[in-house]
GROMACS .gro file of C-alpha atoms in nm:
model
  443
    1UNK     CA    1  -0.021  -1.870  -2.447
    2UNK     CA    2  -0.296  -1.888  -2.198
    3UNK     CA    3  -0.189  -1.759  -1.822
    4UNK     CA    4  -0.257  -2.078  -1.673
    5UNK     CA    5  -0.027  -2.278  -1.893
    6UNK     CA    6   0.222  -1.965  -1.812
    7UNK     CA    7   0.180  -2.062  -1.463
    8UNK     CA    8   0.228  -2.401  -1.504
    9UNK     CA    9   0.535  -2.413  -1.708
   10UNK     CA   10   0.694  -2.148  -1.413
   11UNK     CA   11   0.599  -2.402  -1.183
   12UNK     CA   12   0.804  -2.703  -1.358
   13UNK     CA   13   1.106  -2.438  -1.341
   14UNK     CA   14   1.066  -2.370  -0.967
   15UNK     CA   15   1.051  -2.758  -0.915
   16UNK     CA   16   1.369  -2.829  -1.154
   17UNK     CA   17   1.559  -2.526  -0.948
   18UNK     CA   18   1.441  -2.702  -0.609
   19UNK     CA   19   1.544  -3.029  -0.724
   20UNK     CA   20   1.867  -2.894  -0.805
   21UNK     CA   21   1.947  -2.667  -0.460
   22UNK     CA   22   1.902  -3.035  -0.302
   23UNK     CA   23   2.067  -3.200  -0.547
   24UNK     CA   24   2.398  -2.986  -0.490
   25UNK     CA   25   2.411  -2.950  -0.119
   26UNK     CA   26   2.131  -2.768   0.023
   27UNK     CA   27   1.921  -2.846   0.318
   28UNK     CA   28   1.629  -2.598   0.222
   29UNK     CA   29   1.546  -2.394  -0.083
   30UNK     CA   30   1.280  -2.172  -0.238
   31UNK     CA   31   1.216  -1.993  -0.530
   32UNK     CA   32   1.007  -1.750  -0.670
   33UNK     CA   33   0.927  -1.588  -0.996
   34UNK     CA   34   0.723  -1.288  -1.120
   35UNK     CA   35   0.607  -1.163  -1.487
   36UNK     CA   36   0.508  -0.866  -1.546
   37UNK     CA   37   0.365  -0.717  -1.920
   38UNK     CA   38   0.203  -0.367  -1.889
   39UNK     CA   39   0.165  -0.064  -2.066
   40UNK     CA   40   0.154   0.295  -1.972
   41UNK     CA   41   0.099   0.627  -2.145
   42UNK     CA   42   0.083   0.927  -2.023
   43UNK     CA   43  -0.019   1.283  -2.157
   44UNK     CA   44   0.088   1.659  -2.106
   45UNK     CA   45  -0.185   1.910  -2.259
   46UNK     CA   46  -0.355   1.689  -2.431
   47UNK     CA   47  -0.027   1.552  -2.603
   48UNK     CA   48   0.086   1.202  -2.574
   49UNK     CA   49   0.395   1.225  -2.412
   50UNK     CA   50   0.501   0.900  -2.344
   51UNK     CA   51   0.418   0.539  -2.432
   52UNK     CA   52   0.610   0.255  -2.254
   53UNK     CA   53   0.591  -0.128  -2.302
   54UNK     CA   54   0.718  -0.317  -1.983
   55UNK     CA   55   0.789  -0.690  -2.055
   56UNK     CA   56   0.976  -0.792  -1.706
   57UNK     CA   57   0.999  -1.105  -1.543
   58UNK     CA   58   1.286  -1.301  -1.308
   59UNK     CA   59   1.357  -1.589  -1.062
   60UNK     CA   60   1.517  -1.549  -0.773
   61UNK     CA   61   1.635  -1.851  -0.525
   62UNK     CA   62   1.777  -1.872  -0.149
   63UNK     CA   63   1.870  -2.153  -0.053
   64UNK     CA   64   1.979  -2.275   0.285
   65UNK     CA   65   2.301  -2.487   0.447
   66UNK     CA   66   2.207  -2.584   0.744
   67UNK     CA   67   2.151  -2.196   0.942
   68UNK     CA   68   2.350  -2.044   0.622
   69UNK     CA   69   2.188  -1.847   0.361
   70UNK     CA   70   2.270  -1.764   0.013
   71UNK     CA   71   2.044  -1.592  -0.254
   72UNK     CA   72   2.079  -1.523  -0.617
   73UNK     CA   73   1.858  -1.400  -0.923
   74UNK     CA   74   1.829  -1.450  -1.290
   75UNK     CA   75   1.618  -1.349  -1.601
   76UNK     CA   76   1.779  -1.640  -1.798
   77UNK     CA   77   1.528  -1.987  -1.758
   78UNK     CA   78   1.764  -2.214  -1.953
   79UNK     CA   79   1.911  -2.493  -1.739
   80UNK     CA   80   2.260  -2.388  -1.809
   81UNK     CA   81   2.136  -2.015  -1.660
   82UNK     CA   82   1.911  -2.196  -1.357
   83UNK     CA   83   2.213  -2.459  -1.285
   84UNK     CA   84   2.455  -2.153  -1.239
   85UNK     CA   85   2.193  -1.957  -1.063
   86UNK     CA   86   2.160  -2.227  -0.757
   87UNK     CA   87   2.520  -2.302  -0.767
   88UNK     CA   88   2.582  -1.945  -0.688
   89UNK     CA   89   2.362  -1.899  -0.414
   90UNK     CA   90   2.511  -2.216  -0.251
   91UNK     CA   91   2.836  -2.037  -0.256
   92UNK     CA   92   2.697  -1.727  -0.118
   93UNK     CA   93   2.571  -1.960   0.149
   94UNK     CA   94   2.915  -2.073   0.268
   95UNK     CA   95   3.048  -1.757   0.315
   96UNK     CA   96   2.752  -1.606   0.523
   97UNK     CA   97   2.783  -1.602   0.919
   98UNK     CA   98   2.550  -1.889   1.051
   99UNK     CA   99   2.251  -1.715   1.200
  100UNK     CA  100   2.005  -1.951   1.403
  101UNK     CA  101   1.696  -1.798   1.297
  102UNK     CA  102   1.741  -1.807   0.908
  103UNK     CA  103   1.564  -2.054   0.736
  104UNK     CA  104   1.195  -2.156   0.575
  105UNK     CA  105   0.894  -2.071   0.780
  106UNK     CA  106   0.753  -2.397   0.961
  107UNK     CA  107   0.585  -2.615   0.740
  108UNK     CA  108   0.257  -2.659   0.933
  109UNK     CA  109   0.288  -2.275   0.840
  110UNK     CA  110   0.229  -2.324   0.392
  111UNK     CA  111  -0.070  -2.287   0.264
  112UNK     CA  112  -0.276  -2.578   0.133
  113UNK     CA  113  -0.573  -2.416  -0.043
  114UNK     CA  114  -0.607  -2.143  -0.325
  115UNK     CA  115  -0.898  -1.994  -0.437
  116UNK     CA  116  -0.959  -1.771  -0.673
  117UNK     CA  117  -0.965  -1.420  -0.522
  118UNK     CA  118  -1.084  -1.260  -0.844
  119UNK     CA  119  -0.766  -1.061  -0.893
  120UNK     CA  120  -0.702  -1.133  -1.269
  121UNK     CA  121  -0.911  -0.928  -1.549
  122UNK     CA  122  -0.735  -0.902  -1.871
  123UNK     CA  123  -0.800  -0.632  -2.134
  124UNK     CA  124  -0.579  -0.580  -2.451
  125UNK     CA  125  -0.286  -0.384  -2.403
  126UNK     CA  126  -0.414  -0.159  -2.660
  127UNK     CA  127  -0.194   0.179  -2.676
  128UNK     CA  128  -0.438   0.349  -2.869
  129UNK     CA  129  -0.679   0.288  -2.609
  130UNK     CA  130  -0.447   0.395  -2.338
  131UNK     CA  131  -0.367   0.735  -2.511
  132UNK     CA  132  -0.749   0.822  -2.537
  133UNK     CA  133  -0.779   0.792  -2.152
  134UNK     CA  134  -0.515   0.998  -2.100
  135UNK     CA  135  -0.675   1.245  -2.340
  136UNK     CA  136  -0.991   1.201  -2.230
  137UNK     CA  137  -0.914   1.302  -1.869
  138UNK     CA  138  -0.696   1.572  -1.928
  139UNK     CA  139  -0.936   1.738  -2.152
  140UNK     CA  140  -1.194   1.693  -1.882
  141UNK     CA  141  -0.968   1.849  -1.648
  142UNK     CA  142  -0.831   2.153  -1.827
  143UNK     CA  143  -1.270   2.242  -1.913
  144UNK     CA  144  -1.348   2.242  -1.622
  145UNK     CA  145  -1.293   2.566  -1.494
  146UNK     CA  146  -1.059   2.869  -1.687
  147UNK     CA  147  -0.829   2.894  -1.354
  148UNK     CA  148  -0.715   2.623  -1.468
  149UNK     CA  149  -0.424   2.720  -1.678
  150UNK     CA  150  -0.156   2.439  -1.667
  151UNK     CA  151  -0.169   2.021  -1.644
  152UNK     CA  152   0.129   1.832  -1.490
  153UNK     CA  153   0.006   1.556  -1.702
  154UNK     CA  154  -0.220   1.233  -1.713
  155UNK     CA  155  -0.097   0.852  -1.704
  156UNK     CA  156  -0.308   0.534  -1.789
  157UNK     CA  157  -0.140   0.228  -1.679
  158UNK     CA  158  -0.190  -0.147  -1.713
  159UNK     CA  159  -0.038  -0.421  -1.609
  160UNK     CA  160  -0.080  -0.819  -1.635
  161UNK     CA  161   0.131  -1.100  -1.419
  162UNK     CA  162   0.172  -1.373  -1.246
  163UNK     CA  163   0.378  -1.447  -0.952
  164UNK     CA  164   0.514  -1.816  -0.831
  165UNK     CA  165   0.632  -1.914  -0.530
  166UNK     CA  166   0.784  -2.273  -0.451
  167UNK     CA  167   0.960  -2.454  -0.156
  168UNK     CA  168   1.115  -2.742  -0.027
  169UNK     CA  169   0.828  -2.786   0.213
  170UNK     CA  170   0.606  -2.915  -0.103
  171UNK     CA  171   0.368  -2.578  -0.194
  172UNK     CA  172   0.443  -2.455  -0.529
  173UNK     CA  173   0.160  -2.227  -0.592
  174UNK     CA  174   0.126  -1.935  -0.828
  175UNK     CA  175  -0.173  -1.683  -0.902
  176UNK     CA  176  -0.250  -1.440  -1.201
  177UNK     CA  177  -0.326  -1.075  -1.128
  178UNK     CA  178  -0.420  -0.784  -1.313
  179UNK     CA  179  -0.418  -0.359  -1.255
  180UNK     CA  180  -0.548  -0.067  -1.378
  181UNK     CA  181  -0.515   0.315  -1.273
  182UNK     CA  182  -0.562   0.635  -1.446
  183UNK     CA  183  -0.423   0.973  -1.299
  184UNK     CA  184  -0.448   1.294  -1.342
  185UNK     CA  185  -0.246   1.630  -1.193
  186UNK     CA  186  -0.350   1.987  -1.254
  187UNK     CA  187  -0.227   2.343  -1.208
  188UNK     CA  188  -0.447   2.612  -1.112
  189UNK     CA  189  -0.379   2.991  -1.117
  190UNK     CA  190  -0.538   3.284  -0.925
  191UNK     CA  191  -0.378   3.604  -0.849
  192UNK     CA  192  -0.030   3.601  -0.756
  193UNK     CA  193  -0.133   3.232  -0.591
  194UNK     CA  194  -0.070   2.911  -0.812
  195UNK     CA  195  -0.169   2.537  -0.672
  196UNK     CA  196  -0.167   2.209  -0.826
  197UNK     CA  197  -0.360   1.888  -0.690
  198UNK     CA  198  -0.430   1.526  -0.836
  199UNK     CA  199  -0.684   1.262  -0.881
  200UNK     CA  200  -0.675   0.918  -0.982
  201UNK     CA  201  -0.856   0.568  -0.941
  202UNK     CA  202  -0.724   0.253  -0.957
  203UNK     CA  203  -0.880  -0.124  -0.988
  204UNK     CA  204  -0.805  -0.477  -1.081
  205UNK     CA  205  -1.112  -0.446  -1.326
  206UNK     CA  206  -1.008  -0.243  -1.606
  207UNK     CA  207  -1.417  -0.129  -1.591
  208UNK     CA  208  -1.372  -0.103  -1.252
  209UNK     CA  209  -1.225   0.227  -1.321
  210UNK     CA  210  -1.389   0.534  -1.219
  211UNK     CA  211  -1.464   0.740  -1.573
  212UNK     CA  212  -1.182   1.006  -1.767
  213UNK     CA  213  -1.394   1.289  -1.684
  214UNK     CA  214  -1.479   1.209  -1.329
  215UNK     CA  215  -1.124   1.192  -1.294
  216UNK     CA  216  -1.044   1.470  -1.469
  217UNK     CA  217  -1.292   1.701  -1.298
  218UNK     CA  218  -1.205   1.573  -0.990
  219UNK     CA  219  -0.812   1.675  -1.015
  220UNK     CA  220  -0.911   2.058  -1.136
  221UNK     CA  221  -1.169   2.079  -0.839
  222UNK     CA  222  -0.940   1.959  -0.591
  223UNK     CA  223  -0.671   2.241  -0.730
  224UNK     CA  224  -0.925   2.529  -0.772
  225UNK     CA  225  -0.997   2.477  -0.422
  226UNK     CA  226  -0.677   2.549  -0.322
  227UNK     CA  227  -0.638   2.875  -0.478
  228UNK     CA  228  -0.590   3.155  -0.239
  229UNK     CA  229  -0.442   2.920   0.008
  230UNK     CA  230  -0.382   3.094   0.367
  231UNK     CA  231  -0.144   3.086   0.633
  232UNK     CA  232  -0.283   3.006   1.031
  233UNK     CA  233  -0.181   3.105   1.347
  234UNK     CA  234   0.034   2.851   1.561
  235UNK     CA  235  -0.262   2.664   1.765
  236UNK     CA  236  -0.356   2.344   1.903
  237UNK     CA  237  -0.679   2.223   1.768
  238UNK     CA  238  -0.903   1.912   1.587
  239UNK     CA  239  -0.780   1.836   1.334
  240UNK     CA  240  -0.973   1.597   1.021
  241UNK     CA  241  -0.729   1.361   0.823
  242UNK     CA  242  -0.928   1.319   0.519
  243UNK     CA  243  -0.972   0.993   0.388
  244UNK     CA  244  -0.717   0.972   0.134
  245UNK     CA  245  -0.435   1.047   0.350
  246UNK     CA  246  -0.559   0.878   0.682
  247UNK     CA  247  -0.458   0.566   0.529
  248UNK     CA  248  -0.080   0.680   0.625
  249UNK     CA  249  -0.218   0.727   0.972
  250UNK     CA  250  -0.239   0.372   0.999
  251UNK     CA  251   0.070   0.285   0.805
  252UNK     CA  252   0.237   0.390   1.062
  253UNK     CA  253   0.089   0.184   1.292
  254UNK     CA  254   0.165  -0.116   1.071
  255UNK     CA  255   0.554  -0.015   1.104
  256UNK     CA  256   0.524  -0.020   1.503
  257UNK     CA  257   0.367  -0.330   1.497
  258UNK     CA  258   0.548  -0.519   1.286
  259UNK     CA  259   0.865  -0.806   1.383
  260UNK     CA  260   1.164  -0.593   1.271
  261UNK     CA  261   1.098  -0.300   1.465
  262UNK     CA  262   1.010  -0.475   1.755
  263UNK     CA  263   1.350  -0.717   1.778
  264UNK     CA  264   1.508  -0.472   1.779
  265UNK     CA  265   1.335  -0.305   1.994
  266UNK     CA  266   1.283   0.054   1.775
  267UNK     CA  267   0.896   0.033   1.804
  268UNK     CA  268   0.682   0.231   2.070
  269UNK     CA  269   0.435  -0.046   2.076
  270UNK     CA  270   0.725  -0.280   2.169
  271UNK     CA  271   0.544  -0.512   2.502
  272UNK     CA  272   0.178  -0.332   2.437
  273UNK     CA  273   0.002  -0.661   2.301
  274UNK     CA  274  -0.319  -0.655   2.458
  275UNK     CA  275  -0.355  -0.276   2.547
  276UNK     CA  276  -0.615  -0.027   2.486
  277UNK     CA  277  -0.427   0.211   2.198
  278UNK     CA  278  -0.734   0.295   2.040
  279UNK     CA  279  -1.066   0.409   2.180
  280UNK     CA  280  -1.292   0.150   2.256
  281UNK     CA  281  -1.501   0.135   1.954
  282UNK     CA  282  -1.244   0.081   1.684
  283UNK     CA  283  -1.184  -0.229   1.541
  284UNK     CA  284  -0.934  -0.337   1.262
  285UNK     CA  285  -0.993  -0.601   1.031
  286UNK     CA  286  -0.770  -0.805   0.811
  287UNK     CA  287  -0.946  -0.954   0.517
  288UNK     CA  288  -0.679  -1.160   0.294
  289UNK     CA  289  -0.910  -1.327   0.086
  290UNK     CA  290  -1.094  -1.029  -0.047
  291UNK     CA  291  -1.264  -1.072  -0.365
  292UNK     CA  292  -1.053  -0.829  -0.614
  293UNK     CA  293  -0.882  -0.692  -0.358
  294UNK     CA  294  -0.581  -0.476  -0.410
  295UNK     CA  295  -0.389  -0.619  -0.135
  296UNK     CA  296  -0.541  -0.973  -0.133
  297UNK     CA  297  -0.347  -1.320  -0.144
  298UNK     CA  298  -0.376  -1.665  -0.050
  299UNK     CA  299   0.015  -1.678   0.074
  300UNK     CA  300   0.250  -1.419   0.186
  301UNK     CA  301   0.610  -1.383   0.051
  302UNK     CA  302   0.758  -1.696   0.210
  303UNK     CA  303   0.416  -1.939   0.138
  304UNK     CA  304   0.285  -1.904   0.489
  305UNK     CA  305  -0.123  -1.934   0.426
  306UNK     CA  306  -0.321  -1.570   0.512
  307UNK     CA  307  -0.608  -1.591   0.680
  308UNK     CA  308  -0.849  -1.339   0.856
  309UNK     CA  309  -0.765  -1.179   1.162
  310UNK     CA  310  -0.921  -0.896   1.391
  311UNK     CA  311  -0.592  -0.674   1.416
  312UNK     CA  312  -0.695  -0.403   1.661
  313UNK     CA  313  -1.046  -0.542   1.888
  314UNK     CA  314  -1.216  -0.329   2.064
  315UNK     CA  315  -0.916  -0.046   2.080
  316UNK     CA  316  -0.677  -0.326   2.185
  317UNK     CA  317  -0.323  -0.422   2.002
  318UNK     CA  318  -0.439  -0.801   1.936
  319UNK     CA  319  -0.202  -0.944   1.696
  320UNK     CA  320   0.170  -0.819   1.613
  321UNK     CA  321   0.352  -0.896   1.250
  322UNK     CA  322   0.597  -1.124   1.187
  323UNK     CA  323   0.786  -1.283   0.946
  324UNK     CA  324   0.978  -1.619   0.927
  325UNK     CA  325   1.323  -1.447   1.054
  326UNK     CA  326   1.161  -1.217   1.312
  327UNK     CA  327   0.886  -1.422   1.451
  328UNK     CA  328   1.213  -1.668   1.575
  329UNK     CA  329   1.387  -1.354   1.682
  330UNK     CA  330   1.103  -1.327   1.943
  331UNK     CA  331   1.019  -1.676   1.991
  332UNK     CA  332   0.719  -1.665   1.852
  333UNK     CA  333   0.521  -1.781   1.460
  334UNK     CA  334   0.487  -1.616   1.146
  335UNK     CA  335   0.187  -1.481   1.109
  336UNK     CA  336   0.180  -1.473   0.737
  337UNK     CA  337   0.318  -1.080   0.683
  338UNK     CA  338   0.642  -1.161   0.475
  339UNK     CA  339   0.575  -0.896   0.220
  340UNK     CA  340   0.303  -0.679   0.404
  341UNK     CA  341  -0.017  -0.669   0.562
  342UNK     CA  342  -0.360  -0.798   0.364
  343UNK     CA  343  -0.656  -0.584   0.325
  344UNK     CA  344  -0.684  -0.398   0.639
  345UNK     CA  345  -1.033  -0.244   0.727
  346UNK     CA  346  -1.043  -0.017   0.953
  347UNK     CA  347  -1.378   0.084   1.092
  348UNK     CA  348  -1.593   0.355   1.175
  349UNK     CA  349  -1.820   0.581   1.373
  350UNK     CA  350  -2.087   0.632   1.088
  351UNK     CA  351  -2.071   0.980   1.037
  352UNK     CA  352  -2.041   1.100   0.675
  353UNK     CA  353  -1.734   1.314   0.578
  354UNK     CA  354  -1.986   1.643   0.618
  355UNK     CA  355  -2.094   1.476   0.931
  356UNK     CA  356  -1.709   1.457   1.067
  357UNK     CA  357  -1.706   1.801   0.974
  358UNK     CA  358  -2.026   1.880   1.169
  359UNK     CA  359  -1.857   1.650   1.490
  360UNK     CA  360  -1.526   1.879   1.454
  361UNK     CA  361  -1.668   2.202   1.468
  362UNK     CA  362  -1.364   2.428   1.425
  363UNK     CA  363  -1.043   2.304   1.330
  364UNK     CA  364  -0.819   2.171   1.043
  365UNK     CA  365  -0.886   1.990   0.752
  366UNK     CA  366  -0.593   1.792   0.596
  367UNK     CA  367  -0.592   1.695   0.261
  368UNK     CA  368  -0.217   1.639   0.189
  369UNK     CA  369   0.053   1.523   0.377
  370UNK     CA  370   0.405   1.595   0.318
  371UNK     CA  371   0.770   1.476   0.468
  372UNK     CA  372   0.875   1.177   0.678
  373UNK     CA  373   0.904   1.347   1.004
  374UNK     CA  374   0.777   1.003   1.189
  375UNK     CA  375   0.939   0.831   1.458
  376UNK     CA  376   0.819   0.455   1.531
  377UNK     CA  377   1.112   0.463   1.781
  378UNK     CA  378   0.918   0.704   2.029
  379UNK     CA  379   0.576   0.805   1.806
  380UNK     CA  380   0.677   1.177   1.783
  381UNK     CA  381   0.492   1.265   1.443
  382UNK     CA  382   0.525   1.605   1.284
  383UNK     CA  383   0.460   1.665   0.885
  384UNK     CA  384   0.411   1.969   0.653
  385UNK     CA  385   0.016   1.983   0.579
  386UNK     CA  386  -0.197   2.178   0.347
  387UNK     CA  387  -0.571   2.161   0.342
  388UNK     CA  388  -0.908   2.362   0.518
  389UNK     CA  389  -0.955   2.598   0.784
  390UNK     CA  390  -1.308   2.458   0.929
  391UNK     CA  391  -1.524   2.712   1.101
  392UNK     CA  392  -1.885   2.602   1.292
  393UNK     CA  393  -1.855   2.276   1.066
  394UNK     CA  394  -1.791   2.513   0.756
  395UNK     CA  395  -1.505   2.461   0.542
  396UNK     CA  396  -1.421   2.869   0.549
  397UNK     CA  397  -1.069   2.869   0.335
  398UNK     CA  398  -0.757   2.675   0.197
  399UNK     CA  399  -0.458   2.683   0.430
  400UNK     CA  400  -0.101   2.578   0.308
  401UNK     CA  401   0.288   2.604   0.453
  402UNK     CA  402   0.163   2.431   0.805
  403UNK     CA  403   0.235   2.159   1.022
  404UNK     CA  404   0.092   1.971   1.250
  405UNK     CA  405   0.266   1.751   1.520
  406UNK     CA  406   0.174   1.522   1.807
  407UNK     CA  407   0.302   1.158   1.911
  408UNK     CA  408   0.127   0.876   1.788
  409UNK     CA  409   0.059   0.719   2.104
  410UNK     CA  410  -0.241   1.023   2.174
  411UNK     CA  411  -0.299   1.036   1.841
  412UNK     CA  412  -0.427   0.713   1.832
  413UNK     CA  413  -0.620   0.723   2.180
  414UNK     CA  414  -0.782   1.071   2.105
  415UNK     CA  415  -0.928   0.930   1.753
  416UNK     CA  416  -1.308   1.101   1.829
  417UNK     CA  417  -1.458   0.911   1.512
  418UNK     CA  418  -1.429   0.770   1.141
  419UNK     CA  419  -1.620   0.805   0.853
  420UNK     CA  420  -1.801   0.585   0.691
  421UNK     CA  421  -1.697   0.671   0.338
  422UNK     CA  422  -1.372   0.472   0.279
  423UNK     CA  423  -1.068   0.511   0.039
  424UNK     CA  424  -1.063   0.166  -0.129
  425UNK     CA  425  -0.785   0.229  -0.356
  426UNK     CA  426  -0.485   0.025  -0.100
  427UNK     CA  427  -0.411  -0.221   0.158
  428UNK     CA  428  -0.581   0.016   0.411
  429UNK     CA  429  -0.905   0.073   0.361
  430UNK     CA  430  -1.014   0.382   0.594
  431UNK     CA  431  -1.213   0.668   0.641
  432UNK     CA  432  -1.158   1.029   0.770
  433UNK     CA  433  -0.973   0.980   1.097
  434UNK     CA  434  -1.102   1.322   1.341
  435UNK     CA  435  -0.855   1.352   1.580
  436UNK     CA  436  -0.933   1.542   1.905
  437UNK     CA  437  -0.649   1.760   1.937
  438UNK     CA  438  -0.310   1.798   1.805
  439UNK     CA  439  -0.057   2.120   1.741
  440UNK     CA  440  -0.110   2.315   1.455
  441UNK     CA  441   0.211   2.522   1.381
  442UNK     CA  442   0.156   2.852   1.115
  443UNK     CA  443   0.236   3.170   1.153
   0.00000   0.00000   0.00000
C-alpha cells in the first residue's frame, strides 16, 4: 500500500475517533497515531549478531470535559476497539481534578499549511543489505590499525513511518518520514591501558549516509587516540567542547528555557527574557522547516504550526518554550514546542576546529561527556570528561578520569568562539563551543 493512502486511511480513523469523543460527551478531543516498520542488525567481529524486524504502530486519544482530562491508547483500529478506547478516556476524564489550564492549544494556534520538508526516502528493508553494512564497517574498523584488538559491535538501522495528528479544532494532518544510521564501537589495547570509542552517521537519505569504512575508520581512530590516556592536575583552565558533545551544552539551555521548568519556577533563566546570556555575537536560530532535517516538522505535538524564530539574538534570551498547558500556566501562548525544539542552529565565530585549537592555546579538549551532574535549578554543572591535554595549540596527549565543573550562567557568557564545522546529526546543530575558563579537577 502506498504511504499516502496509509496516511489517508489513519486520517478517516482519527476523524471517526473525534466524531465519537463528541458524540459521547466530550467538549474537546484529539488523537494521534504513529507507524513505525524498521529493521536493524547489528554485528560483533564481523558476525551478525542480531537481526530485528520492528512493525509498531498505536493511537492514542485525550479527550476533554470541560477543564477535565482523560487519555487512553490502543493498537486495535476496529470500531469495537476505537469505541472502547474513547469511552475510556471519557471516564478517566471524570475522575481527574479539574485543572483550568488543561485543554487544546488555541485554535488560531493549528497549522494550516504543509509542505513537504523532504523527510521521507524509502529504501527496501533488505536484511541482507543491512548485515553487509554492519560487516562492512566493522571490518574497516578492526584493519585499521593492529591496537585494535576488540569491537563492541556495529548496528545498521532503518526505519519508515508516518505520524497523524487530529483535533477538534479541524487540522488533521499527517507526514511520512524516513531514518537511517550506521554505528560503530571499538576497543583498543596498548600496554596495560585499554580504551574504546565510537562513530556513527545518521540521515533521512539512506545515501545520505556517510560510507562503512569512513565509519569504521573513524571509530578505531577515535579509540587509538585514546590509548595511553593520562591523568591532570586539579586546574582551572579553557577548556574546548568538541563538536559532538557541545550539542549537550545547549541542551541544557533548552531545559532552562523551556515552560515546565519555569512554572514552576526550577529554571535559572526563570525572569531573564531579554538579557545578555551569551556574548554578543552569538545568535541561535530555529529552522522548523528544514529540508531533510532531523528535527524538522510542520506542527508540534499538539498541531500548533512551527515556524522560524531567532532563539538567542545577539547574546540575548529572545523567546522562551512553551507548550499548551504551560504557556497558560504563565499567561502567555504556545509557541509550538509540545514535543521539543526544531532545528536549532547555533552559530559561530569562523574559526576551524584547528583554528579553536590555535584561539585556546593551552587547555582541555573534551571529547566525551559523562554523568548528569546538571542543575537547571541553579546552573551548577559538573561531569566526568575524557579527551586532550592541548599545549601551544598542540593536542600533546589523551587525558581520562577528570571533571570539569562551572555554572552555566558563566559558562554561557565566557563562550570565546564556535567553530564553523557543525555536528548535523540532531536537533542542535553546533560547533566546538571554547569556553574561557572553567575548573578542571584531576589529580
Amino acid at each position: 500500500m502506498q504511504i499516502e493512502q496509509q496516511i489517508a486511511e489513519i486520517q478517516n480513523v482519527v476523524d471517526d475517533v473525534l466524531k465519537m469523543a463528541t458524540g459521547k460527551g466530550a467538549t474537546q478531543a484529539e488523537a494521534s497515531m504513529s507507524k513505525v516498520q524498521g529493521i536493524a542488525v547489528s554485528s560483533r567481529m564481523k558476525e551478525v549478531e542480531n537481526v530485528e524486524f520492528t512493525n509498531d504502530g498505536g493511537l492514542g486519544i485525550s479527550v476533554y470535559v470541560g477543564k477535565h482530562k482523560g487519555s487512553a491508547s490502543t493498537a486495535d483500529l476496529s470500531k469495537q476497539a476505537l469505541a472502547l478506547t474513547v469511552e475510556k478516556a471519557i471516564d478517566i476524564a471524570r475522575y481527574t481534578s479539574e485543572d483550568p489550564c488543561t485543554g487544546l492549544a488555541d485554535a488560531e494556534l493549528m497549522a494550516t499549511e504543509f509542505p513537504d520538508l523532504d523527510l521521507y526516502h524509502p529504501q527496501q528493508l533488505d536484511p541482507q543489505q543491512a548485515m553487509r553494512l554492519a560487516i562492512e564497517t566493522e571490518t574497516a574498523a578492526l584493519d585499521y590499525d593492529p591496537r585494535i584488538v576488540n569491537s563492541d559491535g556495529a548496528s545498521y538501522n532503518a526505519n519508515h513511518g508516518m505520524r497523524v495528528y487530529g483535533n477538534t479544532h479541524g487540522i488533521n494532518a499527517g507526514y511520512p518520514s524516513s531514518r537511517y544510521s550506521l554505528s560503530c564501537m571499538m576497543i583498543g589495547a596498548q600496554d596495560d591501558d585499554m580504551q574504546r570509542d565510537y562513530a556513527y552517521t545518521v540521515s533521512r537519505r539512506p545515501d545520505g549516509l556517510d560510507s562503512p569504512a569512513s565509519v569504521g575508520q573513524e571509530a578505531s581512530k577515535a579509540t587509538v587516540a585514546r590509548l595511553g590516556a593520562q591523568k591532570i592536575n586539579t586546574a582551572n583552565v579553557p577548556v574546548i567542547m568538541q563538536k559532538d558533545v557541545a550539542s549537550s551544552l545547549f541542551g541544557h539551555y533548552v531545559s532552562a528555557i523551556s515552560g515546565g521548568s519555569l512554572y514552576r519556577r526550577s529554571s535559572f533563566l526563570l525572569d531573564k527574557l531579554g538579557e545578555q546570556i551569551f556574548p554578543q555575537w552569538l545568535n541561535i536560530q530555529e529552522q522548523p522547516h528544514l529540508k531533510g532535517g532531523l528535527a524538522s516538522a510542520n506542527f508540534d505535538a499538539e498541531g500548533v504550526a512551527t515556524k522560524e524564530a531567532t532563539m538567542v539574538d545577539q547574546g540575548r534570551l529572545a523567546q522562551y518554550l512553551f507548550t499548551t498547558y504551560s504557556s497558560r500556566k504563565m499567561n502567555t501562548q504556545s509557541t509550538g514546542h509540545a514535543g521539543g525544539i526544531h532545528n536549532w542552529i547555533v552559530g559561530d565565530t569562523g574559526h576551524t576546529d584547528a583554528q579553536l585549537l590555535t584561539e585556546m592555546d593551552t587547555g582541555l579538549l573534551v571529547t566525551e561527556l559523562m554523568g548528569q551532574g546538571v542543575s537547571t535549578v541553579t546552573g551548577d554543572y559538573s561531569r566526568g570528561a575524557a579527551g586532550f591535554w592541548v599545549e601551544n595549540g598542540i593536542i600533546q596527549y589523551p587525558v581520562h578520569e577528570i571533571t570539569i565543573a562551572g555554572n552555566l550562567k558563566e559558562m554561557f557568557a565566557n563562550i570565546r568562539a564556535i567553530g564553523s564545522e557543525r555536528d548535523v546529526r540532531g536537533g542542535v546543530q553546533t560547533g566546538s563551543v571554547l569556553i574561557d575558563n572553567m575548573k578542571v579537577a584531576g589529580n
